[in-house]
């Protein structure tokens, strides 16, 4: 199945085609956080051209595909033990004619050769990576490692608020990172056609920018 997403900002529009599969694996379909992050990327399109961008837990890779179509040098990554997700990310790139986008298998919290050999990253993307609490520190460890290679790097991430008991504040302090929230209304992320989803449940989405503290 192919889904088409439209993004608008400043009178300009962008159309993106994404490969989706109805599958128990999280990364095979677009979650509500992904279009919001993609809209943030599109809103910042003039500042990301030529930048080195890595999407973590890319899945269908909507934010990373938008970044690539804005002229960024993009690497899409997902769990190396989930080849279907990696294949789906590649298919999304192919659907948009992006032959130069790289797809890598990277496990959060593990320092595999593909992660160690990456060039310094300017912007890290991640939509709804903070889903399972057992993964939170692994994600932040990976982000902190990438920021050690480039202290000016930033992590743009969106997540769907599911419980007030979940927090990454302690982990950010532990790994020397700081976080600021961006209002969705500041970049059009609150538009109904952006934060839409056919998935059940509440869709309260937060947009965060994480940097070295």
Coordinates of C-alpha atoms in Angstrom, one line a residue:
X1 CA 0.0 0.0 0.0
X2 CA 1.3 3.5 -0.8
X3 CA 0.2 6.6 1.1
X4 CA 0.6 10.1 -0.1
X5 CA 1.3 13.0 2.3
X6 CA 1.1 16.7 1.5
X7 CA 3.1 19.4 3.4
X8 CA 2.6 23.1 3.1
X9 CA 4.5 26.1 4.3
X10 CA 5.0 29.7 3.0
X11 CA 3.0 29.0 -0.1
X12 CA 5.1 26.0 -1.1
X13 CA 3.9 22.4 -1.1
X14 CA 5.6 19.1 -1.0
X15 CA 4.2 15.7 -1.9
X16 CA 5.7 12.5 -0.5
X17 CA 4.8 8.9 -1.2
X18 CA 5.3 6.3 1.6
X19 CA 5.2 2.5 1.5
X20 CA 3.0 1.1 4.3
X21 CA 2.3 -2.5 5.3
X22 CA -0.4 -3.6 7.8
X23 CA 1.9 -5.7 10.0
X24 CA 2.4 -6.2 13.7
X25 CA 5.9 -4.6 13.5
X26 CA 5.8 -1.0 14.6
X27 CA 7.8 0.4 11.7
X28 CA 5.7 -0.8 8.8
X29 CA 3.1 2.0 8.9
X30 CA 3.0 5.7 9.6
X31 CA 2.3 6.6 13.2
X32 CA 0.7 10.0 14.1
X33 CA 4.1 11.5 15.2
X34 CA 5.8 11.0 11.9
X35 CA 3.8 13.6 9.8
X36 CA 4.2 16.2 12.6
X37 CA 8.0 15.7 12.6
X38 CA 8.0 15.7 8.8
X39 CA 6.1 19.1 8.8
X40 CA 8.8 20.5 11.2
X41 CA 11.5 19.3 8.7
X42 CA 9.6 20.9 5.8
X43 CA 9.1 24.1 7.8
X44 CA 12.9 24.2 8.3
X45 CA 13.8 23.2 4.7
X46 CA 16.0 26.2 3.9
X47 CA 18.3 25.4 6.9
X48 CA 18.8 21.7 6.2
X49 CA 19.9 21.7 2.6
X50 CA 23.3 19.9 2.4
X51 CA 23.2 18.9 6.1
X52 CA 24.0 15.3 7.2
X53 CA 20.9 13.8 8.6
X54 CA 20.2 10.5 10.3
X55 CA 16.8 9.2 11.0
X56 CA 16.6 6.7 13.9
X57 CA 13.9 4.0 14.0
X58 CA 12.9 5.2 10.5
X59 CA 10.3 2.6 9.7
X60 CA 8.4 4.1 6.8
X61 CA 10.9 7.0 6.9
X62 CA 8.5 9.9 6.3
X63 CA 10.5 12.6 8.1
X64 CA 13.8 11.4 6.5
X65 CA 12.3 11.3 3.0
X66 CA 11.1 14.9 3.4
X67 CA 14.6 15.9 4.5
X68 CA 16.1 14.2 1.5
X69 CA 13.6 15.9 -0.8
X70 CA 14.7 19.2 0.8
X71 CA 18.3 18.6 -0.3
X72 CA 19.8 17.0 2.8
X73 CA 22.2 14.1 2.8
X74 CA 20.1 11.5 4.5
X75 CA 20.8 8.1 6.2
X76 CA 17.7 6.1 7.2
X77 CA 18.3 3.6 10.0
X78 CA 16.3 1.0 11.8
X79 CA 16.9 -2.2 13.8
X80 CA 19.4 -4.4 12.0
X81 CA 17.3 -7.4 13.2
X82 CA 14.2 -6.1 11.4
X83 CA 15.1 -6.5 7.7
X84 CA 11.4 -5.9 6.7
X85 CA 11.6 -2.4 8.2
X86 CA 14.9 -1.7 6.4
X87 CA 13.4 -2.9 3.1
X88 CA 10.3 -0.7 3.7
X89 CA 12.4 2.4 4.3
X90 CA 14.3 1.6 1.0
X91 CA 11.0 1.2 -0.8
X92 CA 9.8 4.6 0.4
X93 CA 13.0 6.2 -0.8
X94 CA 12.6 4.5 -4.2
X95 CA 9.0 5.7 -4.5
X96 CA 10.2 9.3 -4.3
X97 CA 13.1 8.8 -6.7
X98 CA 15.7 9.1 -4.0
X99 CA 18.4 6.7 -5.1
X100 CA 21.2 8.3 -3.0
X101 CA 19.6 7.8 0.3
X102 CA 21.4 5.3 2.5
X103 CA 19.6 2.7 4.6
X104 CA 21.5 1.2 7.6
X105 CA 20.8 -1.3 10.3
X106 CA 21.5 0.3 13.7
X107 CA 20.4 -1.0 17.1
X108 CA 19.9 1.6 19.7
X109 CA 22.5 1.4 22.5
X110 CA 24.8 -0.9 20.6
X111 CA 28.0 0.4 18.9
X112 CA 27.9 -1.6 15.7
X113 CA 30.3 -0.8 12.8
X114 CA 27.6 1.0 10.8
X115 CA 27.2 3.4 13.7
X116 CA 30.9 3.8 14.5
X117 CA 31.8 4.5 10.9
X118 CA 29.1 7.2 10.3
X119 CA 30.4 10.6 9.4
X120 CA 29.5 13.4 12.0
X121 CA 25.7 14.0 11.9
X122 CA 24.2 17.5 11.9
X123 CA 20.6 16.6 12.6
X124 CA 19.1 13.4 14.1
X125 CA 15.5 12.6 13.5
X126 CA 13.2 10.3 15.4
X127 CA 9.4 10.0 15.4
X128 CA 7.8 8.0 18.2
X129 CA 11.1 6.3 19.2
X130 CA 10.1 6.8 22.8
X131 CA 7.4 4.2 22.7
X132 CA 8.7 1.4 24.9
X133 CA 10.3 2.6 28.2
X134 CA 12.9 -0.2 28.1
X135 CA 14.4 1.5 24.9
X136 CA 14.6 5.0 26.3
X137 CA 18.1 4.9 27.6
X138 CA 19.4 3.0 24.6
X139 CA 18.0 5.7 22.3
X140 CA 19.6 8.5 24.4
X141 CA 22.9 6.7 24.6
X142 CA 23.0 6.5 20.8
X143 CA 22.1 10.2 20.4
X144 CA 24.7 11.2 23.0
X145 CA 27.3 9.2 21.1
X146 CA 26.4 10.9 17.8
X147 CA 26.5 14.3 19.5
X148 CA 30.0 13.6 21.0
X149 CA 31.2 13.3 17.4
X150 CA 29.5 16.6 16.5
X151 CA 28.6 18.7 19.6
X152 CA 26.6 21.1 17.4
X153 CA 24.2 18.4 16.3
X154 CA 20.5 18.5 17.3
X155 CA 17.9 15.8 17.8
X156 CA 14.5 16.6 16.5
X157 CA 12.0 14.2 17.9
X158 CA 8.2 13.8 18.2
X159 CA 6.3 11.4 20.4
X160 CA 2.8 10.6 21.2
X161 CA 2.1 11.3 24.9
X162 CA 0.6 8.0 26.3
X163 CA 1.3 8.3 30.0
X164 CA 2.3 11.1 32.4
X165 CA 4.5 8.5 34.2
X166 CA 6.9 8.3 31.3
X167 CA 9.8 10.8 31.3
X168 CA 13.2 11.1 29.7
X169 CA 14.2 14.1 31.9
X170 CA 16.4 12.1 34.2
X171 CA 18.1 10.3 31.3
X172 CA 18.8 13.5 29.5
X173 CA 20.6 14.9 32.6
X174 CA 22.5 11.7 33.0
X175 CA 23.9 11.8 29.5
X176 CA 24.5 15.6 29.4
X177 CA 21.7 16.6 27.2
X178 CA 19.0 19.3 27.4
X179 CA 15.6 19.5 25.8
X180 CA 13.2 22.2 24.7
X181 CA 9.6 21.8 23.5
X182 CA 8.4 23.4 20.3
X183 CA 4.7 24.3 20.0
X184 CA 3.0 22.5 17.1
X185 CA 1.2 25.7 16.2
X186 CA 4.6 27.4 15.5
X187 CA 5.2 25.3 12.4
X188 CA 1.7 24.0 11.4
X189 CA 2.1 20.7 13.1
X190 CA -1.3 21.0 14.7
X191 CA -3.1 21.1 11.4
X192 CA -5.7 18.3 11.3
X193 CA -4.4 17.0 7.9
X194 CA -0.9 16.7 9.5
X195 CA -1.7 15.1 12.8
X196 CA -4.3 12.8 11.2
X197 CA -4.3 9.1 11.9
X198 CA -6.5 6.1 11.4
X199 CA -4.9 4.4 14.4
X200 CA -7.1 4.2 17.6
X201 CA -6.4 6.1 20.8
X202 CA -5.5 9.7 21.7
X203 CA -3.0 11.5 19.6
X204 CA -1.4 14.1 21.9
X205 CA 1.9 14.8 20.2
X206 CA 4.9 16.7 21.5
X207 CA 7.8 18.1 19.4
X208 CA 11.2 18.3 21.1
X209 CA 14.6 19.6 20.2
X210 CA 17.4 17.9 22.2
X211 CA 21.0 19.3 22.3
X212 CA 24.1 18.8 24.3
X213 CA 23.8 20.4 27.7

